[in-house]
């Protein structure tokens, strides 16, 4: 479980780093926006680690799903920003 949570967190950090890398001159603004999102997701993942029960917990599953959704959205945002930046450069 610890390895899974660590992998989820590293993927989240990689997605946030992609958005920051693509943002260009607005890196500080993107860091200001992304820092609370990453902090919130980190707290959710730490809460998932602290759960000791053996039964199924729907809330923990939804938490992990939320982290995956946020990570996917950040990767999609980075890809769209990169494509728009590339298209503007070629015009």
PDB file of C-alpha atoms in Angstrom:
ATOM      1  CA  UNK A   1       0.000   0.000   0.000  1.00  0.00           C
ATOM      2  CA  UNK A   2       2.833   2.398   0.836  1.00  0.00           C
ATOM      3  CA  UNK A   3       4.467   1.819  -2.538  1.00  0.00           C
ATOM      4  CA  UNK A   4       1.184   2.499  -4.365  1.00  0.00           C
ATOM      5  CA  UNK A   5       0.599   5.747  -2.482  1.00  0.00           C
ATOM      6  CA  UNK A   6       4.176   6.848  -3.154  1.00  0.00           C
ATOM      7  CA  UNK A   7       3.713   6.106  -6.864  1.00  0.00           C
ATOM      8  CA  UNK A   8       0.449   8.102  -6.950  1.00  0.00           C
ATOM      9  CA  UNK A   9       2.174  11.026  -5.244  1.00  0.00           C
ATOM     10  CA  UNK A  10       5.147  10.924  -7.628  1.00  0.00           C
ATOM     11  CA  UNK A  11       2.788  10.889 -10.616  1.00  0.00           C
ATOM     12  CA  UNK A  12       0.966  13.886  -9.163  1.00  0.00           C
ATOM     13  CA  UNK A  13       4.256  15.741  -8.723  1.00  0.00           C
ATOM     14  CA  UNK A  14       5.304  14.846 -12.274  1.00  0.00           C
ATOM     15  CA  UNK A  15       2.012  16.197 -13.642  1.00  0.00           C
ATOM     16  CA  UNK A  16       2.391  19.428 -11.678  1.00  0.00           C
ATOM     17  CA  UNK A  17       6.000  19.750 -12.858  1.00  0.00           C
ATOM     18  CA  UNK A  18       4.856  19.344 -16.467  1.00  0.00           C
ATOM     19  CA  UNK A  19       2.364  22.173 -16.061  1.00  0.00           C
ATOM     20  CA  UNK A  20       5.013  24.407 -14.479  1.00  0.00           C
ATOM     21  CA  UNK A  21       7.547  23.560 -17.191  1.00  0.00           C
ATOM     22  CA  UNK A  22       5.124  24.366 -19.988  1.00  0.00           C
ATOM     23  CA  UNK A  23       3.816  27.575 -18.432  1.00  0.00           C
ATOM     24  CA  UNK A  24       6.828  29.590 -19.594  1.00  0.00           C
ATOM     25  CA  UNK A  25       6.917  33.126 -18.196  1.00  0.00           C
ATOM     26  CA  UNK A  26       3.991  32.438 -15.870  1.00  0.00           C
ATOM     27  CA  UNK A  27       5.801  29.843 -13.753  1.00  0.00           C
ATOM     28  CA  UNK A  28       5.309  31.693 -10.481  1.00  0.00           C
ATOM     29  CA  UNK A  29       1.574  32.021 -11.116  1.00  0.00           C
ATOM     30  CA  UNK A  30       1.266  28.340 -11.937  1.00  0.00           C
ATOM     31  CA  UNK A  31       3.220  27.434  -8.793  1.00  0.00           C
ATOM     32  CA  UNK A  32       0.896  29.591  -6.702  1.00  0.00           C
ATOM     33  CA  UNK A  33      -2.137  27.829  -8.183  1.00  0.00           C
ATOM     34  CA  UNK A  34      -0.687  24.300  -8.095  1.00  0.00           C
ATOM     35  CA  UNK A  35       0.848  24.387  -4.604  1.00  0.00           C
ATOM     36  CA  UNK A  36      -2.482  24.203  -2.709  1.00  0.00           C
ATOM     37  CA  UNK A  37      -3.758  21.506  -5.069  1.00  0.00           C
ATOM     38  CA  UNK A  38      -0.686  19.328  -4.532  1.00  0.00           C
ATOM     39  CA  UNK A  39      -0.778  19.987  -0.776  1.00  0.00           C
ATOM     40  CA  UNK A  40      -4.464  18.991  -0.611  1.00  0.00           C
ATOM     41  CA  UNK A  41      -3.792  15.807  -2.570  1.00  0.00           C
ATOM     42  CA  UNK A  42      -0.794  15.004  -0.373  1.00  0.00           C
ATOM     43  CA  UNK A  43      -2.942  15.323   2.735  1.00  0.00           C
ATOM     44  CA  UNK A  44      -5.558  13.043   1.201  1.00  0.00           C
ATOM     45  CA  UNK A  45      -2.916  10.449   0.371  1.00  0.00           C
ATOM     46  CA  UNK A  46      -1.498  10.636   3.907  1.00  0.00           C
ATOM     47  CA  UNK A  47      -4.989  10.059   5.260  1.00  0.00           C
ATOM     48  CA  UNK A  48      -5.223   6.979   3.055  1.00  0.00           C
ATOM     49  CA  UNK A  49      -1.970   5.684   4.542  1.00  0.00           C
ATOM     50  CA  UNK A  50      -3.190   6.136   8.105  1.00  0.00           C
ATOM     51  CA  UNK A  51      -6.232   3.881   7.581  1.00  0.00           C
ATOM     52  CA  UNK A  52      -5.685   0.574   9.423  1.00  0.00           C
ATOM     53  CA  UNK A  53      -8.982  -1.216   8.805  1.00  0.00           C
ATOM     54  CA  UNK A  54      -9.304  -4.453   6.882  1.00  0.00           C
ATOM     55  CA  UNK A  55     -12.795  -3.812   5.532  1.00  0.00           C
ATOM     56  CA  UNK A  56     -13.693  -1.991   2.350  1.00  0.00           C
ATOM     57  CA  UNK A  57     -13.771   1.778   2.681  1.00  0.00           C
ATOM     58  CA  UNK A  58     -15.547   3.604  -0.125  1.00  0.00           C
ATOM     59  CA  UNK A  59     -14.159   6.966   0.966  1.00  0.00           C
ATOM     60  CA  UNK A  60     -10.569   5.803   0.519  1.00  0.00           C
ATOM     61  CA  UNK A  61     -11.354   4.467  -2.932  1.00  0.00           C
ATOM     62  CA  UNK A  62     -12.948   7.753  -3.903  1.00  0.00           C
ATOM     63  CA  UNK A  63      -9.918   9.596  -2.544  1.00  0.00           C
ATOM     64  CA  UNK A  64      -7.550   7.598  -4.714  1.00  0.00           C
ATOM     65  CA  UNK A  65      -9.863   8.094  -7.693  1.00  0.00           C
ATOM     66  CA  UNK A  66      -9.873  11.850  -7.046  1.00  0.00           C
ATOM     67  CA  UNK A  67      -6.064  11.894  -6.992  1.00  0.00           C
ATOM     68  CA  UNK A  68      -5.978  10.021 -10.303  1.00  0.00           C
ATOM     69  CA  UNK A  69      -8.513  12.424 -11.814  1.00  0.00           C
ATOM     70  CA  UNK A  70      -6.529  15.485 -10.701  1.00  0.00           C
ATOM     71  CA  UNK A  71      -3.305  13.945 -12.017  1.00  0.00           C
ATOM     72  CA  UNK A  72      -4.924  13.183 -15.378  1.00  0.00           C
ATOM     73  CA  UNK A  73      -6.346  16.707 -15.596  1.00  0.00           C
ATOM     74  CA  UNK A  74      -2.928  18.208 -14.902  1.00  0.00           C
ATOM     75  CA  UNK A  75      -1.309  16.065 -17.610  1.00  0.00           C
ATOM     76  CA  UNK A  76      -4.061  17.025 -20.075  1.00  0.00           C
ATOM     77  CA  UNK A  77      -3.653  20.693 -19.145  1.00  0.00           C
ATOM     78  CA  UNK A  78       0.103  20.482 -19.712  1.00  0.00           C
ATOM     79  CA  UNK A  79      -0.420  18.820 -23.104  1.00  0.00           C
ATOM     80  CA  UNK A  80      -2.956  21.445 -24.212  1.00  0.00           C
ATOM     81  CA  UNK A  81      -0.718  24.296 -23.056  1.00  0.00           C
ATOM     82  CA  UNK A  82       2.236  22.748 -24.893  1.00  0.00           C
ATOM     83  CA  UNK A  83       0.228  22.312 -28.107  1.00  0.00           C
ATOM     84  CA  UNK A  84      -1.079  25.878 -27.977  1.00  0.00           C
ATOM     85  CA  UNK A  85       2.400  27.216 -27.318  1.00  0.00           C
ATOM     86  CA  UNK A  86       3.816  25.171 -30.181  1.00  0.00           C
ATOM     87  CA  UNK A  87       1.055  26.289 -32.569  1.00  0.00           C
ATOM     88  CA  UNK A  88       1.593  29.959 -31.660  1.00  0.00           C
ATOM     89  CA  UNK A  89       5.323  29.625 -32.240  1.00  0.00           C
ATOM     90  CA  UNK A  90       4.883  28.115 -35.699  1.00  0.00           C
ATOM     91  CA  UNK A  91       2.417  30.817 -36.828  1.00  0.00           C
TER      92      UNK A  91
END
